[in-house]
PDB file of C-alpha atoms and ligand atoms in Angstrom:
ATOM      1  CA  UNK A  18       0.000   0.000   0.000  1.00  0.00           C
ATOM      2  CA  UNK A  19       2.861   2.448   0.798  1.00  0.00           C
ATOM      3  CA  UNK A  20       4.409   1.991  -2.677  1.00  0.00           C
ATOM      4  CA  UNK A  21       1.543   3.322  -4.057  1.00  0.00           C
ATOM      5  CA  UNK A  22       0.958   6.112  -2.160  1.00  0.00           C
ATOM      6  CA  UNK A  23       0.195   9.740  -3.216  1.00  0.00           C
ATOM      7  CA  UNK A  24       2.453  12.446  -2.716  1.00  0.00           C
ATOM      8  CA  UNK A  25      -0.693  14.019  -0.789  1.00  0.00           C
ATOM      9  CA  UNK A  26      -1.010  11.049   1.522  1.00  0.00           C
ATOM     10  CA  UNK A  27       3.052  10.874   2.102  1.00  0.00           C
ATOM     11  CA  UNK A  28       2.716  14.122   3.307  1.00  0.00           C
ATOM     12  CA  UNK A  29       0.067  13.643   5.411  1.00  0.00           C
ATOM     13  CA  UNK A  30       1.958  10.479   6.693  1.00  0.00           C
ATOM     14  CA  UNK A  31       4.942  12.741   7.475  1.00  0.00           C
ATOM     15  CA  UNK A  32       2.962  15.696   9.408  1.00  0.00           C
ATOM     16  CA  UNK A  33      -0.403  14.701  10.371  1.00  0.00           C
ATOM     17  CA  UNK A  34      -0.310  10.994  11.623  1.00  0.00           C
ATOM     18  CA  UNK A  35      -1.963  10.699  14.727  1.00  0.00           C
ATOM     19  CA  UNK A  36       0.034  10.061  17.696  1.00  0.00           C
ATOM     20  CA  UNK A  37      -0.925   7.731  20.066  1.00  0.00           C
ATOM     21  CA  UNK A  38      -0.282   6.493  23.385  1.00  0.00           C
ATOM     22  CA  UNK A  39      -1.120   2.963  24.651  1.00  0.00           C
ATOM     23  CA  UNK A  40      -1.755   2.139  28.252  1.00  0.00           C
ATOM     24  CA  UNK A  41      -1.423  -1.478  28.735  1.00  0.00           C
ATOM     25  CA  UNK A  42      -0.714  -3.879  31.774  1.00  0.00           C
ATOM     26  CA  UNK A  43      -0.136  -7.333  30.744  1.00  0.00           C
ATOM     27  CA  UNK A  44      -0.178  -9.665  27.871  1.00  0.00           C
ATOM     28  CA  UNK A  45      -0.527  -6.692  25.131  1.00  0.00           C
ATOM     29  CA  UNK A  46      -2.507  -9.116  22.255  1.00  0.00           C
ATOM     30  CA  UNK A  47      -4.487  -6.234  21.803  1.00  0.00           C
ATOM     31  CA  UNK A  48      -1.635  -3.990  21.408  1.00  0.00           C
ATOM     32  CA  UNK A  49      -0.601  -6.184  19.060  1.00  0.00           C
ATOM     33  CA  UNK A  50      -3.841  -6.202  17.140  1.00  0.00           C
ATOM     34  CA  UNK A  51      -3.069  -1.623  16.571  1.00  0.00           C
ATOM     35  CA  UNK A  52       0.331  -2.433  15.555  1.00  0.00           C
ATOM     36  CA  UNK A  53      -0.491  -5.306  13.058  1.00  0.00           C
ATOM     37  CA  UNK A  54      -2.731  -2.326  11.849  1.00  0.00           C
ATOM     38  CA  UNK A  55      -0.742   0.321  11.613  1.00  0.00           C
ATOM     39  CA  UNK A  56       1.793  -2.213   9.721  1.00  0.00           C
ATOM     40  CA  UNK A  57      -0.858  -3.311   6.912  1.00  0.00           C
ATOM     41  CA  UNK A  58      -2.074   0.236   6.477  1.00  0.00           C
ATOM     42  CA  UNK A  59      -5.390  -0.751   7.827  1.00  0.00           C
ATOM     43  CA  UNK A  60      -4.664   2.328  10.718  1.00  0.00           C
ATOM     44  CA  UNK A  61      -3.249   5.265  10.131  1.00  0.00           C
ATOM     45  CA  UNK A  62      -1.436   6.152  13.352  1.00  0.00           C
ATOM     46  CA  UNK A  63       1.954   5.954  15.115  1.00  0.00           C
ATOM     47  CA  UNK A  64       1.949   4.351  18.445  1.00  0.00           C
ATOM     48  CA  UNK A  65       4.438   7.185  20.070  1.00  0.00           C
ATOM     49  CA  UNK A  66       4.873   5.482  23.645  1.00  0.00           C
ATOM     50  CA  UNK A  67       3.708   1.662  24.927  1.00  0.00           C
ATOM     51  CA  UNK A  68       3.303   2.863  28.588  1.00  0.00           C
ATOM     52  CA  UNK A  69       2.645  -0.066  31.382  1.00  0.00           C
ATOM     53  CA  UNK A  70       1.927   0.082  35.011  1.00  0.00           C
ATOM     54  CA  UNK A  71       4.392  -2.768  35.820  1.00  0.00           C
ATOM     55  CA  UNK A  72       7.207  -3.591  34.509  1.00  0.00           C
ATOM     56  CA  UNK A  73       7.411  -7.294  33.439  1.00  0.00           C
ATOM     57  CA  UNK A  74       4.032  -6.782  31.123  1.00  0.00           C
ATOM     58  CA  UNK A  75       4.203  -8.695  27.846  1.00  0.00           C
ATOM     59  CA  UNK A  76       3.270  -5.173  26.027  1.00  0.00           C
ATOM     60  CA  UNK A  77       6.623  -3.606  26.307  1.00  0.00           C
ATOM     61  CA  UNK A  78       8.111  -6.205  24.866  1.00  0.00           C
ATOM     62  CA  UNK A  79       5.650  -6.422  21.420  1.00  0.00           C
ATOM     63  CA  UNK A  80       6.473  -2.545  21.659  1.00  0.00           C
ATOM     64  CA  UNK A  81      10.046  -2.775  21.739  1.00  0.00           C
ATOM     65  CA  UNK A  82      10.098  -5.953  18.665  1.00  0.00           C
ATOM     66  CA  UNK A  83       8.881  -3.080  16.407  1.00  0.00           C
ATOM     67  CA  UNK A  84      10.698  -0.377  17.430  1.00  0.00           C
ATOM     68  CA  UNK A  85       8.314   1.346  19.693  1.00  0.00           C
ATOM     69  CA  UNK A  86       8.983   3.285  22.931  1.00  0.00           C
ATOM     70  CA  UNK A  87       7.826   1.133  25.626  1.00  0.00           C
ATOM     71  CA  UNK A  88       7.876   2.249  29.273  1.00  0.00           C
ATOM     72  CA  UNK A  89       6.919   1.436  32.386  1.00  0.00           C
ATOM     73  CA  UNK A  90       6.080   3.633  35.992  1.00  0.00           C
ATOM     74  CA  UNK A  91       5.728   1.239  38.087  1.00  0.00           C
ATOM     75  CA  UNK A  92       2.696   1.303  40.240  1.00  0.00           C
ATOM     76  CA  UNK A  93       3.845  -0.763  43.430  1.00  0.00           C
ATOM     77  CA  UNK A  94       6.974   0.885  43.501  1.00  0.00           C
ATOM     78  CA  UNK A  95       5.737   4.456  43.481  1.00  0.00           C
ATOM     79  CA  UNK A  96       3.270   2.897  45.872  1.00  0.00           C
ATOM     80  CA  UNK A  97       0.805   5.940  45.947  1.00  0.00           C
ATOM     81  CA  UNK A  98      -2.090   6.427  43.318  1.00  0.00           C
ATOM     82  CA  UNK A  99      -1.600   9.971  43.375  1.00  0.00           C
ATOM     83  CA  UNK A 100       1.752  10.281  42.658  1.00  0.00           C
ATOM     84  CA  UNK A 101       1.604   7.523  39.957  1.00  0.00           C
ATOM     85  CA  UNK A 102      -0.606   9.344  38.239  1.00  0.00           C
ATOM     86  CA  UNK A 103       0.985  12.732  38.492  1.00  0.00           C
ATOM     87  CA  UNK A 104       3.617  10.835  37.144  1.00  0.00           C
ATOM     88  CA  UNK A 105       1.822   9.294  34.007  1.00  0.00           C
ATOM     89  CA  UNK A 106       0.231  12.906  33.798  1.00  0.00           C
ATOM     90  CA  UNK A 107       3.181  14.454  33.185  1.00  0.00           C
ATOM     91  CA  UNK A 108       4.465  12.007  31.033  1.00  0.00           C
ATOM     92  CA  UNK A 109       1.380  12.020  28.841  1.00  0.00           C
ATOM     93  CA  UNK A 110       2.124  16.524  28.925  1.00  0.00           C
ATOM     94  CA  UNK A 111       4.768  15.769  27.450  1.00  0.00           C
ATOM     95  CA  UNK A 112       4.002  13.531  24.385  1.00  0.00           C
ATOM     96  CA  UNK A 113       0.504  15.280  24.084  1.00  0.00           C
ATOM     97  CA  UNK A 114      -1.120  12.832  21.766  1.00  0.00           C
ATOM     98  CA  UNK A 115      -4.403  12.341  20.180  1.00  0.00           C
ATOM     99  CA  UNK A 116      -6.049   9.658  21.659  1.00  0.00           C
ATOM    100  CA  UNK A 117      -4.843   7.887  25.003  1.00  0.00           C
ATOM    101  CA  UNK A 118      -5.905   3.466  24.036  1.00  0.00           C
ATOM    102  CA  UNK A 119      -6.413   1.593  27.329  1.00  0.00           C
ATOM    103  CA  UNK A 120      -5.462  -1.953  25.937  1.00  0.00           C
ATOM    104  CA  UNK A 121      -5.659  -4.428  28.943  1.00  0.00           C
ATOM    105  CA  UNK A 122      -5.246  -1.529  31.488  1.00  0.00           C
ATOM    106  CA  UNK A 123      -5.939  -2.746  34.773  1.00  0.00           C
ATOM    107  CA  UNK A 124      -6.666   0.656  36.562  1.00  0.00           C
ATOM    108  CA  UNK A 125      -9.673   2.695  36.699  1.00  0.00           C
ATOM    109  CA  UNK A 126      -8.144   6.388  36.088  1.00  0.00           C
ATOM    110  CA  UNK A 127      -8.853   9.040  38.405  1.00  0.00           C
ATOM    111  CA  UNK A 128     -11.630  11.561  37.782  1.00  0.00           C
ATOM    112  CA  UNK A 129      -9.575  14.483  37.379  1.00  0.00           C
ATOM    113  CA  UNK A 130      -7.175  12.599  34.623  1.00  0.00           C
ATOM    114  CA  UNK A 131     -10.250  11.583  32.576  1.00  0.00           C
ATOM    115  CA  UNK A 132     -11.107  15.303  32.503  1.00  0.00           C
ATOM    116  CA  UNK A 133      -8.436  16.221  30.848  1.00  0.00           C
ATOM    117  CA  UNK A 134      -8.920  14.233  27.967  1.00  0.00           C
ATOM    118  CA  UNK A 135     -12.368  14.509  27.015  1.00  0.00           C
ATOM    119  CA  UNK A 136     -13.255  11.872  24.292  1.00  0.00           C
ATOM    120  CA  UNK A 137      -9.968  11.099  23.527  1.00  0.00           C
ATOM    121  CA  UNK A 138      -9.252   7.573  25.762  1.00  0.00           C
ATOM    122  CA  UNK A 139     -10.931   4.725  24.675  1.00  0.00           C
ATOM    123  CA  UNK A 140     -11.005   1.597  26.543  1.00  0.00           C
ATOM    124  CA  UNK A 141     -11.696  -1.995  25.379  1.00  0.00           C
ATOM    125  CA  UNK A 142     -14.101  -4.363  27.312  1.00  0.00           C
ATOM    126  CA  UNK A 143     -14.609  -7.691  26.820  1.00  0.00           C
ATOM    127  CA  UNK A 144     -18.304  -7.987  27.564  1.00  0.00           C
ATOM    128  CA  UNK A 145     -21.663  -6.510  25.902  1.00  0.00           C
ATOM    129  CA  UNK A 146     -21.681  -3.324  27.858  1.00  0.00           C
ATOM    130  CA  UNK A 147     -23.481  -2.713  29.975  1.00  0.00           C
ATOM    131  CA  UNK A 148     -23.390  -6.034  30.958  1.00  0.00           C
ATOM    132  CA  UNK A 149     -20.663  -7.399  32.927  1.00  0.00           C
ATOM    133  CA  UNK A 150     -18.571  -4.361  34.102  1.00  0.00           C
ATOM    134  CA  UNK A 151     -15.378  -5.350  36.044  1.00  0.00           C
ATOM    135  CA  UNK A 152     -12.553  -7.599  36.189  1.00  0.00           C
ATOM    136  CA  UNK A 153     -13.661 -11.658  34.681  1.00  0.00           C
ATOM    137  CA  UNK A 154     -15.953 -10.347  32.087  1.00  0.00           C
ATOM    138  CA  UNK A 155     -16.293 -13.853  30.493  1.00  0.00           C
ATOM    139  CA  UNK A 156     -16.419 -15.988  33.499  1.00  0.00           C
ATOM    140  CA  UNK A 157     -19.764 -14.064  34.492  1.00  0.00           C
ATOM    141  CA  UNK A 158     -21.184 -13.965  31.229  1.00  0.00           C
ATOM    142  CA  UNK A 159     -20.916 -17.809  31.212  1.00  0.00           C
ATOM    143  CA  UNK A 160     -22.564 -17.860  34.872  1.00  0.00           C
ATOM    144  CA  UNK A 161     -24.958 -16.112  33.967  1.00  0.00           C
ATOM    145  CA  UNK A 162     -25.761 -18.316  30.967  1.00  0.00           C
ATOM    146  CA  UNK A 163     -25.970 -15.326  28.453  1.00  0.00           C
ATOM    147  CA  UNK A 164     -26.230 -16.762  24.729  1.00  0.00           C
ATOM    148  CA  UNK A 165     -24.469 -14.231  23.171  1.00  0.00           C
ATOM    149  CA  UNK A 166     -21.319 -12.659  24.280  1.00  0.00           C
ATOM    150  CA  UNK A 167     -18.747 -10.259  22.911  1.00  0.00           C
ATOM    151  CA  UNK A 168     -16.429  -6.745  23.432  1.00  0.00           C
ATOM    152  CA  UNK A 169     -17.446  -3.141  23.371  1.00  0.00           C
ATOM    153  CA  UNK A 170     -14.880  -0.240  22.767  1.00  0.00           C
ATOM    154  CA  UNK A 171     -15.837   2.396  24.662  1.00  0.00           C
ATOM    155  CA  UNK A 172     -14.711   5.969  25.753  1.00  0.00           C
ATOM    156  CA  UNK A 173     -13.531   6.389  28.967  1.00  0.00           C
ATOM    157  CA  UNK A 174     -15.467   7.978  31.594  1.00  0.00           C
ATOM    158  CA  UNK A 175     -15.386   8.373  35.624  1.00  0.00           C
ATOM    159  CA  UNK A 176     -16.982   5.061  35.842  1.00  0.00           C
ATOM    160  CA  UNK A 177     -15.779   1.658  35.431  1.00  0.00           C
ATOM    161  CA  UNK A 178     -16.412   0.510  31.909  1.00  0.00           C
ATOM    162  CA  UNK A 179     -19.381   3.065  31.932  1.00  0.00           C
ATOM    163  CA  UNK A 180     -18.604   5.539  29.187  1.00  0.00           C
ATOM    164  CA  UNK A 181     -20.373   5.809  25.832  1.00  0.00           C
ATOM    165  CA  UNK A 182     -20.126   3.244  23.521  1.00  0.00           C
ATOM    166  CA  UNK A 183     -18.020   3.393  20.521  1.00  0.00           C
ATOM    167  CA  UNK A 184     -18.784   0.140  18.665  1.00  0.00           C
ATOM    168  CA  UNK A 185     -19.112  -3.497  19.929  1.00  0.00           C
ATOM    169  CA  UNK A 186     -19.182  -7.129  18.473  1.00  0.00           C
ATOM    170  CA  UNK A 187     -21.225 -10.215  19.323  1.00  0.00           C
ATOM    171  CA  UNK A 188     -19.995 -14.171  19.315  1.00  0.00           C
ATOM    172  CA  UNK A 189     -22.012 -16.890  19.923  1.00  0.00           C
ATOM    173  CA  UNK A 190     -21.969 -18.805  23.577  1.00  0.00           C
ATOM    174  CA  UNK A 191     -21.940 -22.578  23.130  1.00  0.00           C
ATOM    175  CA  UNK A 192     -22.623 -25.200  25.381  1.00  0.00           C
ATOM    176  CA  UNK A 193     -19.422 -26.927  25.556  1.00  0.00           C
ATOM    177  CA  UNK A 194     -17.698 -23.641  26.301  1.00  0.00           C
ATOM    178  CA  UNK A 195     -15.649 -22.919  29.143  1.00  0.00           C
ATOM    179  CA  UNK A 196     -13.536 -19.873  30.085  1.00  0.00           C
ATOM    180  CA  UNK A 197     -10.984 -19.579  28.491  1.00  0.00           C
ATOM    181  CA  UNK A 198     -12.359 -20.838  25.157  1.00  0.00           C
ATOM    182  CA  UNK A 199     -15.829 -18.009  25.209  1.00  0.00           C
ATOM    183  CA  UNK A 200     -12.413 -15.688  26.175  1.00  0.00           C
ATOM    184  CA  UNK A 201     -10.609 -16.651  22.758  1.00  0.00           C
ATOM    185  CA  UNK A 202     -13.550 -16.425  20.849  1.00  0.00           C
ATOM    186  CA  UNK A 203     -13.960 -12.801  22.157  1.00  0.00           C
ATOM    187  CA  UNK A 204     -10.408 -11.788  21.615  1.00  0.00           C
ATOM    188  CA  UNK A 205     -10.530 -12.805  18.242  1.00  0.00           C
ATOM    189  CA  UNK A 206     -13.308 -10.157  17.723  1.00  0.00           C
ATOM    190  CA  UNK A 207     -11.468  -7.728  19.966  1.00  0.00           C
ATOM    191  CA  UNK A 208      -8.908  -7.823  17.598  1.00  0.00           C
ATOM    192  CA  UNK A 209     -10.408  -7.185  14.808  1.00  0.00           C
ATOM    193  CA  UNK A 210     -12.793  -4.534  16.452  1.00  0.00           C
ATOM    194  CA  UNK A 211     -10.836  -2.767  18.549  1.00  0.00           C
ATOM    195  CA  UNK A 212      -8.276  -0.858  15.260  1.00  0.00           C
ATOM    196  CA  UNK A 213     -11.385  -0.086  13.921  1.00  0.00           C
ATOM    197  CA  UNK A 214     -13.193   1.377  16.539  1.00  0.00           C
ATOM    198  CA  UNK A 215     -10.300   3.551  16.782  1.00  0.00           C
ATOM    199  CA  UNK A 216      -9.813   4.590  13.001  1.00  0.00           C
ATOM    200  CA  UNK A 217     -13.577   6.079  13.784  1.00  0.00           C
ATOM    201  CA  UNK A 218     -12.475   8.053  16.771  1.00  0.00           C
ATOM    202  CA  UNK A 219      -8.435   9.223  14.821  1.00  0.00           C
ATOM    203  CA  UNK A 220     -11.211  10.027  12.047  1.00  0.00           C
ATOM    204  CA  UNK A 221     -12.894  12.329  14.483  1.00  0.00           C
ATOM    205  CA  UNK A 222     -16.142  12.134  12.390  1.00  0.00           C
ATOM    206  CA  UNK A 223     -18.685  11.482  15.409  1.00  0.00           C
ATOM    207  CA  UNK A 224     -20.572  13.291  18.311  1.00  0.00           C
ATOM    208  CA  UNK A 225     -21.841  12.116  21.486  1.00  0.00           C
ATOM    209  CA  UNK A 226     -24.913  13.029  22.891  1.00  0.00           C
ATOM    210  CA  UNK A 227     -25.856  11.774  26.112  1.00  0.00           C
ATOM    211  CA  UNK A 228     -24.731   8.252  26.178  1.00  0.00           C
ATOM    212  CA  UNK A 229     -24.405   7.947  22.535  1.00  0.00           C
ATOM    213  CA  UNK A 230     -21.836   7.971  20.537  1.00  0.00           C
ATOM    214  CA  UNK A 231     -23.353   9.045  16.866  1.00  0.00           C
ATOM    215  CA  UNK A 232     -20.851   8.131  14.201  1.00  0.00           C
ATOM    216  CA  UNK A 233     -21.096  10.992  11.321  1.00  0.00           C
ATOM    217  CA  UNK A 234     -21.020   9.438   8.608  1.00  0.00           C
ATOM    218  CA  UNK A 235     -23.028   6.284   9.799  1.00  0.00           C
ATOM    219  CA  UNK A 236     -20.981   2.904  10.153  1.00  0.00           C
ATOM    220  CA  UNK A 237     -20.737   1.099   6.520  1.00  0.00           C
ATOM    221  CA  UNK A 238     -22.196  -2.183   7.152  1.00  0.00           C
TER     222      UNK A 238
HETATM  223  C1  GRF B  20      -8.737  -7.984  26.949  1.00  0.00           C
HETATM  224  O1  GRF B  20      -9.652  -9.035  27.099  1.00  0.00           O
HETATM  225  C2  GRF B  20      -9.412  -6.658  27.068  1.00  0.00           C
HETATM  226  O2  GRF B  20     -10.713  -6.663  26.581  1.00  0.00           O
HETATM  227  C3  GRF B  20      -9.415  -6.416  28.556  1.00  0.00           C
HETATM  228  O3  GRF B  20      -8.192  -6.922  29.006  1.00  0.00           O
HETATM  229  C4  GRF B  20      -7.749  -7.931  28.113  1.00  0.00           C
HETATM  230  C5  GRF B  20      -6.385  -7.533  27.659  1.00  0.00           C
HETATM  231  O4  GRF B  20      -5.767  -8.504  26.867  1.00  0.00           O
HETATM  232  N1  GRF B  20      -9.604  -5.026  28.857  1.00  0.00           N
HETATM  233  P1  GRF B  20      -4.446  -8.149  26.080  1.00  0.00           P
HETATM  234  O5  GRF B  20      -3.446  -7.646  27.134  1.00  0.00           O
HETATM  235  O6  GRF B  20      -4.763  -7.092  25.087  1.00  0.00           O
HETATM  236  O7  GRF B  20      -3.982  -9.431  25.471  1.00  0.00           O
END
């Protein structure tokens, strides 16, 4: 796709890609999922900083195999919330990107952060919003014998997994499931859905109004 492109769109490339920031805390598939985007031209965006609350989380290291910066403040050490997230405050000040991607982020960010970013963190979830808030999305999905299951990308607000909803995807709940298979089916769609969701947003053609998110043009489907 880059071979072909127009001088237009090189120089678009070179000035105007959006910059963004993922916030990530363990295994990073979904990470992975942006930056197999970004790679295939599916997503146009650079991913200008990986940044994890610990350490040892499998993110930094996709990050760093393609040449991304990948950093970590690490929560237990600085051992205060509010000082971690003066920390990551600052940091973000200082990159100043578009659009902030919680992708397996296991914090809920303070009010006052979320303020200062208004539509521009989204957050994956893998449930049907609003069902299912909260850590072991799948496992209570399959207790409470829903029938159909799936993600939702979301904007972040104050709330845990409560902000409006960007776009979501179903998959089927079989019998024979158990965990960690309804979870792979799920992350297969998150994959998919998730560099989408945020092409929309990087597009910036959509408004919200109230709780919804009204995508201007509508969705092709
Ligand atoms: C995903 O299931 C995501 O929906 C949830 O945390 C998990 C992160 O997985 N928020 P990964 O780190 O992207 O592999």
């Amino acid at each position: 796709m880059s071979a072909g492109m127009s001088g237009e769109a090189a120089s678009r490339k070179s000035s105007k890609v959006p910059r963004l920031v993922v916030m990530a805390s363990g295994r990073g598939s979904n990470l992975q999922a942006i930056i197999d985007a970004i790679e295939a031209g599916r997503l146009t965006a650079e991913i200008v900083l990986v940044l994890s609350d610990r350490p040892d989380a499998q993110a930094l290291e996709r990050a760093r195999r393609h040449g991304i910066p990948a950093e970590a403040i690490d929560y237990r050490q600085v051992g205060d919330k509010a000082a971690y997230y003066q920390m990551v405050q600052e940091r973000l000040d200082e990159i100043q990107p578009d659009l902030i991607v919680l992708a397996g982020y296991m914090r809920i960010l303070p009010p006052d952060f979320v303020q200062r970013y208004p539509w521009r963190i989204v957050n994956i979830h893998p449930s049907l919003l609003p069902a299912f808030p909260g850590l072991n999305a799948q496992r209570k999905a399959l207790a409470y014998g829903v029938k159909v299951a799936g993600c939702t990308v979301h904007f972040v607000d104050e709330g845990m997994d409560s902000g409006p909803i960007i776009a979501q995807a179903a998959v089927p709940v079989y019998e024979d499931d158990t965990e960690e298979s309804l979870a792979a089916r799920i992350l297969a769609e998150e994959h998919r859905l998730f560099p989408e969701a945020i092409a929309q947003v990087l597009a910036g053609k959509f408004t919200v109004q109230g709780r919804r998110v009204i995508l201007n043009p509508p969705q092709e489907r």
